[in-house]
Amino acid sequence: MKLTILGSGTSHGVPVVGCGCPVCQSENSKDKRMRASLFIEGNRGERTIIDTGPEFRLQAIRAGIKKLDGIFLTHAHADHVHGLDDVRPLSRETPLPVYGNSETINEMKERFSYIFRETQHGGGKPRIIPIAVSEPVVLGGLTFTPIPVKHGILDILGWKIEEDAADGVVYLTDTSEIPAASRKIIGKLAVLIIGALRIRPHETHFSFEQALNAALEIGAKQVYLTHICHDYLHGEIVEYCRNFMKEQGLRGIPAEPSYDGLEINL
Ligand SMILES: [Zn+2]
Ligand SMILES: [Zn+2]
Ligand SMILES: [Zn+2]
C-alpha cells in the first residue's frame, strides 16, 4: 500500500488569504498546506481517497490520480468536501461510491442536491453513489473500517485502512476526542495520521500535545500530524515533535508533521 498526503492544512489552508505571517510568507514547499486529504493506492491497483477538499482538482493533478474506486469522507465541513464536483472526469465510466456516516451522507445530499436531482441531459455532473456506513467496507484487497470520533459536538469518522495481514493505517483528522470503544477498533497500527491544529488549545481539534498524547496511547510505529494551521513553520513542528517524544523516554515513538506530497510506502 502507498499513501500520499494530498493536503496537510487546516480549513483555511496555508498560506491564509491576506496573511503576512512568516509561515504564510515562507518559501519552503513544506510550509504550503492545502486542505487535508489522503490518497491510498492498494497493491492490486485499488485507488481511493479520504475527503475531497476545495483543492481536490489541483491535488489530483499533482499526484497523477487517473482513477478512483471509492471516496471515503470524514465529515461534511467545507474544507473536506467542497472539491467533490471535480471528481467528474473520474466518474465518467463507473459511478463512484462515496462512503460516510449517515450524518455526513445526509448533509452531502443536501449540499450537492443538484447531483442527485433529475436535470437536463448533457450537463456535466459527477456520478456519485452516496452510501452511509457503520461497518467495514471492502474494496479489492483493502478494508476500510469507520472509526467514530468526536469533532467538538459533532460525530465524525476516522478511517482504518488494512491490506492483507499487515498492520493497519489510521487516518483521524478534525478530532477532539477518541471514545474508548473506538480505541478498541483501532488496534495495532503501522502508521497513524492524526489531526493536530497548533500548540494553543481549540474546542474542536487536538492541539499538537493532545494529538501526540493520543498517539502514545494508541501506539503506532510512525505518527504523522496533519490539518495544521499557520502558527508554526514545518521545521519548528519537527522540532516540537522530537522534543515531545524525547521527554517520553522509552515510551516515545517516531512522530513528525506531514506535508503536502509526502509519500508513505508500507
Ligand atoms: Zn477540517
Ligand atoms: Zn499566516
Ligand atoms: Zn471539521
PDB file of C-alpha atoms and ligand atoms in Angstrom:
ATOM      1  CA  MET A   1       0.000   0.000   0.000  1.00  0.00           C
ATOM      2  CA  LYS A   2       1.162   3.502  -0.745  1.00  0.00           C
ATOM      3  CA  LEU A   3      -0.209   6.636   0.924  1.00  0.00           C
ATOM      4  CA  THR A   4       0.170  10.183  -0.366  1.00  0.00           C
ATOM      5  CA  ILE A   5      -0.650  13.181   1.769  1.00  0.00           C
ATOM      6  CA  LEU A   6      -2.530  15.377  -0.711  1.00  0.00           C
ATOM      7  CA  GLY A   7      -3.063  18.166   1.817  1.00  0.00           C
ATOM      8  CA  SER A   8      -1.871  18.746   5.381  1.00  0.00           C
ATOM      9  CA  GLY A   9      -3.532  22.081   6.138  1.00  0.00           C
ATOM     10  CA  THR A  10      -6.379  23.272   8.302  1.00  0.00           C
ATOM     11  CA  SER A  11      -9.669  24.676   6.992  1.00  0.00           C
ATOM     12  CA  HIS A  12      -8.288  27.969   5.616  1.00  0.00           C
ATOM     13  CA  GLY A  13      -5.227  26.358   4.030  1.00  0.00           C
ATOM     14  CA  VAL A  14      -1.711  27.788   4.333  1.00  0.00           C
ATOM     15  CA  PRO A  15      -0.866  30.430   3.172  1.00  0.00           C
ATOM     16  CA  VAL A  16      -4.030  32.008   4.549  1.00  0.00           C
ATOM     17  CA  VAL A  17      -5.642  34.552   2.230  1.00  0.00           C
ATOM     18  CA  GLY A  18      -4.330  38.011   3.144  1.00  0.00           C
ATOM     19  CA  CYS A  19      -1.928  36.808   5.879  1.00  0.00           C
ATOM     20  CA  GLY A  20       1.595  38.211   6.102  1.00  0.00           C
ATOM     21  CA  CYS A  21       2.907  35.953   8.907  1.00  0.00           C
ATOM     22  CA  PRO A  22       6.302  34.202   8.496  1.00  0.00           C
ATOM     23  CA  VAL A  23       4.660  30.806   7.846  1.00  0.00           C
ATOM     24  CA  CYS A  24       2.351  32.173   5.144  1.00  0.00           C
ATOM     25  CA  GLN A  25       5.307  34.055   3.619  1.00  0.00           C
ATOM     26  CA  SER A  26       7.658  31.036   3.811  1.00  0.00           C
ATOM     27  CA  GLU A  27       9.079  29.793   0.513  1.00  0.00           C
ATOM     28  CA  ASN A  28       9.616  26.270   1.851  1.00  0.00           C
ATOM     29  CA  SER A  29       7.210  23.972  -0.017  1.00  0.00           C
ATOM     30  CA  LYS A  30       6.628  22.072   3.255  1.00  0.00           C
ATOM     31  CA  ASP A  31       5.002  25.222   4.664  1.00  0.00           C
ATOM     32  CA  LYS A  32       2.370  25.257   1.901  1.00  0.00           C
ATOM     33  CA  ARG A  33      -0.546  23.284   3.279  1.00  0.00           C
ATOM     34  CA  MET A  34      -3.571  22.564   1.112  1.00  0.00           C
ATOM     35  CA  ARG A  35      -6.761  21.289   2.702  1.00  0.00           C
ATOM     36  CA  ALA A  36      -6.380  17.859   4.365  1.00  0.00           C
ATOM     37  CA  SER A  37      -6.774  14.747   2.214  1.00  0.00           C
ATOM     38  CA  LEU A  38      -5.150  11.320   1.779  1.00  0.00           C
ATOM     39  CA  PHE A  39      -4.696   9.251  -1.399  1.00  0.00           C
ATOM     40  CA  ILE A  40      -4.424   5.476  -0.925  1.00  0.00           C
ATOM     41  CA  GLU A  41      -3.065   3.070  -3.533  1.00  0.00           C
ATOM     42  CA  GLY A  42      -3.507  -0.646  -2.870  1.00  0.00           C
ATOM     43  CA  ASN A  43      -1.125  -3.333  -4.120  1.00  0.00           C
ATOM     44  CA  ARG A  44      -3.784  -4.673  -6.515  1.00  0.00           C
ATOM     45  CA  GLY A  45      -4.383  -1.329  -8.216  1.00  0.00           C
ATOM     46  CA  GLU A  46      -7.098  -0.030  -5.897  1.00  0.00           C
ATOM     47  CA  ARG A  47      -7.221   3.787  -5.792  1.00  0.00           C
ATOM     48  CA  THR A  48      -9.161   5.589  -3.098  1.00  0.00           C
ATOM     49  CA  ILE A  49      -9.180   8.945  -1.391  1.00  0.00           C
ATOM     50  CA  ILE A  50     -10.190  10.249   2.008  1.00  0.00           C
ATOM     51  CA  ASP A  51     -12.007  13.601   1.676  1.00  0.00           C
ATOM     52  CA  THR A  52     -12.329  15.823  -1.384  1.00  0.00           C
ATOM     53  CA  GLY A  53     -11.490  19.333  -0.191  1.00  0.00           C
ATOM     54  CA  PRO A  54     -11.582  22.542  -2.241  1.00  0.00           C
ATOM     55  CA  GLU A  55      -8.145  21.779  -3.801  1.00  0.00           C
ATOM     56  CA  PHE A  56      -9.065  18.245  -4.900  1.00  0.00           C
ATOM     57  CA  ARG A  57      -8.526  19.082  -8.590  1.00  0.00           C
ATOM     58  CA  LEU A  58      -5.034  20.510  -8.020  1.00  0.00           C
ATOM     59  CA  GLN A  59      -4.132  17.696  -5.645  1.00  0.00           C
ATOM     60  CA  ALA A  60      -5.332  15.002  -8.059  1.00  0.00           C
ATOM     61  CA  ILE A  61      -3.314  16.502 -10.915  1.00  0.00           C
ATOM     62  CA  ARG A  62      -0.216  16.821  -8.736  1.00  0.00           C
ATOM     63  CA  ALA A  63      -0.483  13.204  -7.515  1.00  0.00           C
ATOM     64  CA  GLY A  64      -1.303  11.897 -11.010  1.00  0.00           C
ATOM     65  CA  ILE A  65      -4.652  10.388  -9.959  1.00  0.00           C
ATOM     66  CA  LYS A  66      -6.150   8.710 -13.030  1.00  0.00           C
ATOM     67  CA  LYS A  67      -8.919   6.675 -11.434  1.00  0.00           C
ATOM     68  CA  LEU A  68     -10.732   6.247  -8.154  1.00  0.00           C
ATOM     69  CA  ASP A  69     -12.630   3.209  -6.867  1.00  0.00           C
ATOM     70  CA  GLY A  70     -14.207   4.992  -3.911  1.00  0.00           C
ATOM     71  CA  ILE A  71     -14.271   8.127  -1.801  1.00  0.00           C
ATOM     72  CA  PHE A  72     -14.300   7.996   1.986  1.00  0.00           C
ATOM     73  CA  LEU A  73     -15.468  11.055   3.896  1.00  0.00           C
ATOM     74  CA  THR A  74     -14.637  12.023   7.457  1.00  0.00           C
ATOM     75  CA  HIS A  75     -17.352  14.710   7.716  1.00  0.00           C
ATOM     76  CA  ALA A  76     -19.098  17.335   5.610  1.00  0.00           C
ATOM     77  CA  HIS A  77     -17.229  20.505   6.616  1.00  0.00           C
ATOM     78  CA  ALA A  78     -16.369  22.649   3.602  1.00  0.00           C
ATOM     79  CA  ASP A  79     -12.629  22.021   3.822  1.00  0.00           C
ATOM     80  CA  HIS A  80     -13.215  18.256   3.469  1.00  0.00           C
ATOM     81  CA  VAL A  81     -15.867  18.029   0.754  1.00  0.00           C
ATOM     82  CA  HIS A  82     -16.092  21.149  -1.389  1.00  0.00           C
ATOM     83  CA  GLY A  83     -13.995  19.680  -4.201  1.00  0.00           C
ATOM     84  CA  LEU A  84     -16.414  16.798  -4.774  1.00  0.00           C
ATOM     85  CA  ASP A  85     -17.714  18.183  -8.064  1.00  0.00           C
ATOM     86  CA  ASP A  86     -14.220  17.847  -9.555  1.00  0.00           C
ATOM     87  CA  VAL A  87     -14.308  14.035  -9.408  1.00  0.00           C
ATOM     88  CA  ARG A  88     -16.477  14.315 -12.540  1.00  0.00           C
ATOM     89  CA  PRO A  89     -13.836  13.070 -15.048  1.00  0.00           C
ATOM     90  CA  LEU A  90     -13.088  10.084 -12.796  1.00  0.00           C
ATOM     91  CA  SER A  91     -16.751   9.047 -12.578  1.00  0.00           C
ATOM     92  CA  ARG A  92     -17.486   9.009 -16.310  1.00  0.00           C
ATOM     93  CA  GLU A  93     -17.017   5.255 -16.802  1.00  0.00           C
ATOM     94  CA  THR A  94     -18.357   3.989 -13.485  1.00  0.00           C
ATOM     95  CA  PRO A  95     -20.291   5.856 -10.796  1.00  0.00           C
ATOM     96  CA  LEU A  96     -18.180   6.459  -7.698  1.00  0.00           C
ATOM     97  CA  PRO A  97     -19.315   5.207  -4.291  1.00  0.00           C
ATOM     98  CA  VAL A  98     -18.962   7.843  -1.564  1.00  0.00           C
ATOM     99  CA  TYR A  99     -18.889   6.470   1.980  1.00  0.00           C
ATOM    100  CA  GLY A 100     -19.502   8.342   5.223  1.00  0.00           C
ATOM    101  CA  ASN A 101     -21.587   8.171   8.365  1.00  0.00           C
ATOM    102  CA  SER A 102     -25.329   8.846   7.963  1.00  0.00           C
ATOM    103  CA  GLU A 103     -24.971  12.457   9.177  1.00  0.00           C
ATOM    104  CA  THR A 104     -22.332  13.205   6.538  1.00  0.00           C
ATOM    105  CA  ILE A 105     -24.164  11.408   3.720  1.00  0.00           C
ATOM    106  CA  ASN A 106     -27.449  13.225   4.501  1.00  0.00           C
ATOM    107  CA  GLU A 107     -25.613  16.541   4.568  1.00  0.00           C
ATOM    108  CA  MET A 108     -23.922  15.756   1.227  1.00  0.00           C
ATOM    109  CA  LYS A 109     -27.273  15.008  -0.423  1.00  0.00           C
ATOM    110  CA  GLU A 110     -28.461  18.470   0.637  1.00  0.00           C
ATOM    111  CA  ARG A 111     -25.231  20.330  -0.095  1.00  0.00           C
ATOM    112  CA  PHE A 112     -24.806  18.753  -3.536  1.00  0.00           C
ATOM    113  CA  SER A 113     -28.515  18.367  -4.283  1.00  0.00           C
ATOM    114  CA  TYR A 114     -28.007  19.188  -7.984  1.00  0.00           C
ATOM    115  CA  ILE A 115     -26.014  15.963  -8.373  1.00  0.00           C
ATOM    116  CA  PHE A 116     -28.959  13.834  -7.269  1.00  0.00           C
ATOM    117  CA  ARG A 117     -31.712  15.869  -8.936  1.00  0.00           C
ATOM    118  CA  GLU A 118     -33.056  14.995 -12.381  1.00  0.00           C
ATOM    119  CA  THR A 119     -31.893  17.884 -14.554  1.00  0.00           C
ATOM    120  CA  GLN A 120     -31.324  18.431 -18.254  1.00  0.00           C
ATOM    121  CA  HIS A 121     -29.268  15.860 -20.130  1.00  0.00           C
ATOM    122  CA  GLY A 122     -25.849  16.836 -21.385  1.00  0.00           C
ATOM    123  CA  GLY A 123     -24.923  18.944 -18.375  1.00  0.00           C
ATOM    124  CA  GLY A 124     -21.816  17.823 -16.528  1.00  0.00           C
ATOM    125  CA  LYS A 125     -22.358  16.287 -13.140  1.00  0.00           C
ATOM    126  CA  PRO A 126     -20.276  13.796 -11.189  1.00  0.00           C
ATOM    127  CA  ARG A 127     -21.806  10.334 -10.969  1.00  0.00           C
ATOM    128  CA  ILE A 128     -21.913   9.574  -7.282  1.00  0.00           C
ATOM    129  CA  ILE A 129     -23.457   6.799  -5.196  1.00  0.00           C
ATOM    130  CA  PRO A 130     -23.746   8.048  -1.589  1.00  0.00           C
ATOM    131  CA  ILE A 131     -23.558   5.208   0.933  1.00  0.00           C
ATOM    132  CA  ALA A 132     -23.981   5.632   4.700  1.00  0.00           C
ATOM    133  CA  VAL A 133     -21.899   3.059   6.560  1.00  0.00           C
ATOM    134  CA  SER A 134     -21.178   1.949  10.088  1.00  0.00           C
ATOM    135  CA  GLU A 135     -19.443  -1.323   9.170  1.00  0.00           C
ATOM    136  CA  PRO A 136     -16.173  -2.022   7.316  1.00  0.00           C
ATOM    137  CA  VAL A 137     -16.123  -1.523   3.539  1.00  0.00           C
ATOM    138  CA  VAL A 138     -14.045  -3.863   1.364  1.00  0.00           C
ATOM    139  CA  LEU A 139     -12.653  -2.533  -1.921  1.00  0.00           C
ATOM    140  CA  GLY A 140     -10.464  -5.131  -3.638  1.00  0.00           C
ATOM    141  CA  GLY A 141      -7.777  -6.086  -1.131  1.00  0.00           C
ATOM    142  CA  LEU A 142      -8.331  -3.022   1.052  1.00  0.00           C
ATOM    143  CA  THR A 143     -10.607  -2.895   4.088  1.00  0.00           C
ATOM    144  CA  PHE A 144     -11.820   0.488   5.331  1.00  0.00           C
ATOM    145  CA  THR A 145     -13.177   0.445   8.869  1.00  0.00           C
ATOM    146  CA  PRO A 146     -15.058   3.514  10.100  1.00  0.00           C
ATOM    147  CA  ILE A 147     -13.829   4.855  13.448  1.00  0.00           C
ATOM    148  CA  PRO A 148     -16.340   7.140  15.208  1.00  0.00           C
ATOM    149  CA  VAL A 149     -14.642  10.136  16.858  1.00  0.00           C
ATOM    150  CA  LYS A 150     -15.796  13.497  18.240  1.00  0.00           C
ATOM    151  CA  HIS A 151     -15.092  16.786  16.442  1.00  0.00           C
ATOM    152  CA  GLY A 152     -16.374  19.140  19.148  1.00  0.00           C
ATOM    153  CA  ILE A 153     -20.021  18.065  19.495  1.00  0.00           C
ATOM    154  CA  LEU A 154     -20.074  16.522  16.003  1.00  0.00           C
ATOM    155  CA  ASP A 155     -19.875  12.774  15.449  1.00  0.00           C
ATOM    156  CA  ILE A 156     -17.483  12.229  12.578  1.00  0.00           C
ATOM    157  CA  LEU A 157     -15.400   9.343  11.227  1.00  0.00           C
ATOM    158  CA  GLY A 158     -11.774   8.416  11.129  1.00  0.00           C
ATOM    159  CA  TRP A 159     -10.827   5.525   8.838  1.00  0.00           C
ATOM    160  CA  LYS A 160      -8.668   2.484   9.407  1.00  0.00           C
ATOM    161  CA  ILE A 161      -7.174   1.035   6.240  1.00  0.00           C
ATOM    162  CA  GLU A 162      -5.899  -2.519   6.168  1.00  0.00           C
ATOM    163  CA  GLU A 163      -4.389  -4.632   3.425  1.00  0.00           C
ATOM    164  CA  ASP A 164      -3.910  -8.402   3.808  1.00  0.00           C
ATOM    165  CA  ALA A 165      -2.436  -9.342   7.184  1.00  0.00           C
ATOM    166  CA  ALA A 166      -0.284  -6.206   7.550  1.00  0.00           C
ATOM    167  CA  ASP A 167      -0.732  -3.772  10.439  1.00  0.00           C
ATOM    168  CA  GLY A 168      -3.172  -1.033   9.501  1.00  0.00           C
ATOM    169  CA  VAL A 169      -3.079   2.679   8.932  1.00  0.00           C
ATOM    170  CA  VAL A 170      -5.423   5.038  10.753  1.00  0.00           C
ATOM    171  CA  TYR A 171      -6.409   8.482   9.499  1.00  0.00           C
ATOM    172  CA  LEU A 172      -8.022  10.654  12.174  1.00  0.00           C
ATOM    173  CA  THR A 173      -8.459  14.282  11.258  1.00  0.00           C
ATOM    174  CA  ASP A 174     -10.542  17.020  12.931  1.00  0.00           C
ATOM    175  CA  THR A 175     -10.641  15.024  16.156  1.00  0.00           C
ATOM    176  CA  SER A 176     -11.077  16.371  19.672  1.00  0.00           C
ATOM    177  CA  GLU A 177     -11.858  13.076  21.407  1.00  0.00           C
ATOM    178  CA  ILE A 178     -11.430   9.377  20.670  1.00  0.00           C
ATOM    179  CA  PRO A 179     -14.121   7.369  22.508  1.00  0.00           C
ATOM    180  CA  ALA A 180     -12.938   4.241  24.355  1.00  0.00           C
ATOM    181  CA  ALA A 181     -14.920   1.949  22.013  1.00  0.00           C
ATOM    182  CA  SER A 182     -13.112   3.454  19.019  1.00  0.00           C
ATOM    183  CA  ARG A 183      -9.701   2.937  20.611  1.00  0.00           C
ATOM    184  CA  LYS A 184     -10.533  -0.780  20.598  1.00  0.00           C
ATOM    185  CA  ILE A 185     -11.327  -0.747  16.860  1.00  0.00           C
ATOM    186  CA  ILE A 186      -8.013   0.985  16.133  1.00  0.00           C
ATOM    187  CA  GLY A 187      -5.911  -1.933  17.448  1.00  0.00           C
ATOM    188  CA  LYS A 188      -2.320  -2.456  16.278  1.00  0.00           C
ATOM    189  CA  LEU A 189      -1.027   0.099  13.797  1.00  0.00           C
ATOM    190  CA  ALA A 190       1.836   0.675  11.412  1.00  0.00           C
ATOM    191  CA  VAL A 191       1.025   4.328  10.767  1.00  0.00           C
ATOM    192  CA  LEU A 192      -1.195   6.872  12.493  1.00  0.00           C
ATOM    193  CA  ILE A 193      -2.042  10.112  10.693  1.00  0.00           C
ATOM    194  CA  ILE A 194      -3.692  12.421  13.195  1.00  0.00           C
ATOM    195  CA  GLY A 195      -5.066  15.955  13.086  1.00  0.00           C
ATOM    196  CA  ALA A 196      -3.107  18.467  15.201  1.00  0.00           C
ATOM    197  CA  LEU A 197      -4.027  22.092  14.701  1.00  0.00           C
ATOM    198  CA  ARG A 198      -1.475  24.097  16.707  1.00  0.00           C
ATOM    199  CA  ILE A 199       0.013  24.435  20.204  1.00  0.00           C
ATOM    200  CA  ARG A 200      -2.821  26.548  21.637  1.00  0.00           C
ATOM    201  CA  PRO A 201      -5.926  24.519  22.586  1.00  0.00           C
ATOM    202  CA  HIS A 202      -9.011  24.535  20.355  1.00  0.00           C
ATOM    203  CA  GLU A 203     -12.587  23.423  21.092  1.00  0.00           C
ATOM    204  CA  THR A 204     -12.925  21.056  18.145  1.00  0.00           C
ATOM    205  CA  HIS A 205      -9.373  19.971  17.260  1.00  0.00           C
ATOM    206  CA  PHE A 206      -6.497  18.278  19.078  1.00  0.00           C
ATOM    207  CA  SER A 207      -3.509  20.503  19.813  1.00  0.00           C
ATOM    208  CA  PHE A 208      -0.026  19.123  19.000  1.00  0.00           C
ATOM    209  CA  GLU A 209       0.286  17.917  22.597  1.00  0.00           C
ATOM    210  CA  GLN A 210      -3.157  16.268  22.685  1.00  0.00           C
ATOM    211  CA  ALA A 211      -2.567  14.556  19.330  1.00  0.00           C
ATOM    212  CA  LEU A 212       0.843  13.237  20.380  1.00  0.00           C
ATOM    213  CA  ASN A 213      -0.546  12.020  23.708  1.00  0.00           C
ATOM    214  CA  ALA A 214      -3.371  10.257  21.866  1.00  0.00           C
ATOM    215  CA  ALA A 215      -0.762   8.728  19.548  1.00  0.00           C
ATOM    216  CA  LEU A 216       1.194   7.420  22.550  1.00  0.00           C
ATOM    217  CA  GLU A 217      -1.949   5.820  23.964  1.00  0.00           C
ATOM    218  CA  ILE A 218      -2.895   4.285  20.632  1.00  0.00           C
ATOM    219  CA  GLY A 219       0.640   3.215  19.762  1.00  0.00           C
ATOM    220  CA  ALA A 220       1.951   3.146  16.171  1.00  0.00           C
ATOM    221  CA  LYS A 221       5.310   2.554  14.531  1.00  0.00           C
ATOM    222  CA  GLN A 222       5.145   6.015  12.945  1.00  0.00           C
ATOM    223  CA  VAL A 223       2.981   9.081  13.600  1.00  0.00           C
ATOM    224  CA  TYR A 224       2.293  11.971  11.238  1.00  0.00           C
ATOM    225  CA  LEU A 225       0.439  15.148  12.126  1.00  0.00           C
ATOM    226  CA  THR A 226      -1.961  16.764   9.659  1.00  0.00           C
ATOM    227  CA  HIS A 227      -4.623  19.526   9.439  1.00  0.00           C
ATOM    228  CA  ILE A 228      -2.020  22.043  10.635  1.00  0.00           C
ATOM    229  CA  CYS A 229      -2.612  25.815  10.830  1.00  0.00           C
ATOM    230  CA  HIS A 230      -0.206  28.694  10.115  1.00  0.00           C
ATOM    231  CA  ASP A 231       1.183  29.215  13.630  1.00  0.00           C
ATOM    232  CA  TYR A 232       4.448  27.301  13.049  1.00  0.00           C
ATOM    233  CA  LEU A 233       6.932  26.508  10.302  1.00  0.00           C
ATOM    234  CA  HIS A 234       7.330  22.860   9.298  1.00  0.00           C
ATOM    235  CA  GLY A 235      10.821  22.822  10.831  1.00  0.00           C
ATOM    236  CA  GLU A 236       9.517  24.157  14.148  1.00  0.00           C
ATOM    237  CA  ILE A 237       6.903  21.393  14.319  1.00  0.00           C
ATOM    238  CA  VAL A 238       9.553  18.759  13.517  1.00  0.00           C
ATOM    239  CA  GLU A 239      11.493  20.123  16.491  1.00  0.00           C
ATOM    240  CA  TYR A 240       8.371  20.173  18.706  1.00  0.00           C
ATOM    241  CA  CYS A 241       7.580  16.513  17.962  1.00  0.00           C
ATOM    242  CA  ARG A 242      11.200  15.459  18.529  1.00  0.00           C
ATOM    243  CA  ASN A 243      11.369  17.204  21.919  1.00  0.00           C
ATOM    244  CA  PHE A 244       7.964  15.879  22.965  1.00  0.00           C
ATOM    245  CA  MET A 245       8.918  12.281  22.220  1.00  0.00           C
ATOM    246  CA  LYS A 246      12.390  12.681  23.779  1.00  0.00           C
ATOM    247  CA  GLU A 247      10.688  13.629  27.039  1.00  0.00           C
ATOM    248  CA  GLN A 248       8.753  10.348  26.896  1.00  0.00           C
ATOM    249  CA  GLY A 249      11.983   8.334  27.105  1.00  0.00           C
ATOM    250  CA  LEU A 250      11.399   4.711  26.123  1.00  0.00           C
ATOM    251  CA  ARG A 251       7.671   5.359  25.597  1.00  0.00           C
ATOM    252  CA  GLY A 252       8.465   7.726  22.725  1.00  0.00           C
ATOM    253  CA  ILE A 253       7.579   6.811  19.120  1.00  0.00           C
ATOM    254  CA  PRO A 254       8.684   8.460  15.881  1.00  0.00           C
ATOM    255  CA  ALA A 255       6.428  11.449  15.153  1.00  0.00           C
ATOM    256  CA  GLU A 256       6.654  14.311  12.687  1.00  0.00           C
ATOM    257  CA  PRO A 257       4.430  16.742  10.834  1.00  0.00           C
ATOM    258  CA  SER A 258       3.258  15.523   7.440  1.00  0.00           C
ATOM    259  CA  TYR A 259       3.456  17.824   4.429  1.00  0.00           C
ATOM    260  CA  ASP A 260       1.767  18.041   1.050  1.00  0.00           C
ATOM    261  CA  GLY A 261       3.148  15.430  -1.325  1.00  0.00           C
ATOM    262  CA  LEU A 262       4.594  13.184   1.416  1.00  0.00           C
ATOM    263  CA  GLU A 263       4.560   9.572   0.240  1.00  0.00           C
ATOM    264  CA  ILE A 264       4.453   6.706   2.732  1.00  0.00           C
ATOM    265  CA  ASN A 265       5.182   3.203   1.456  1.00  0.00           C
ATOM    266  CA  LEU A 266       4.063   0.283   3.577  1.00  0.00           C
TER     267      LEU A 266
HETATM  268 ZN    ZN B   1     -11.176  20.343   8.736  1.00  0.00          ZN
HETATM  269 ZN    ZN B   2      -0.296  33.271   8.270  1.00  0.00          ZN
HETATM  270 ZN    ZN B   3     -14.120  19.910  10.517  1.00  0.00          ZN
END
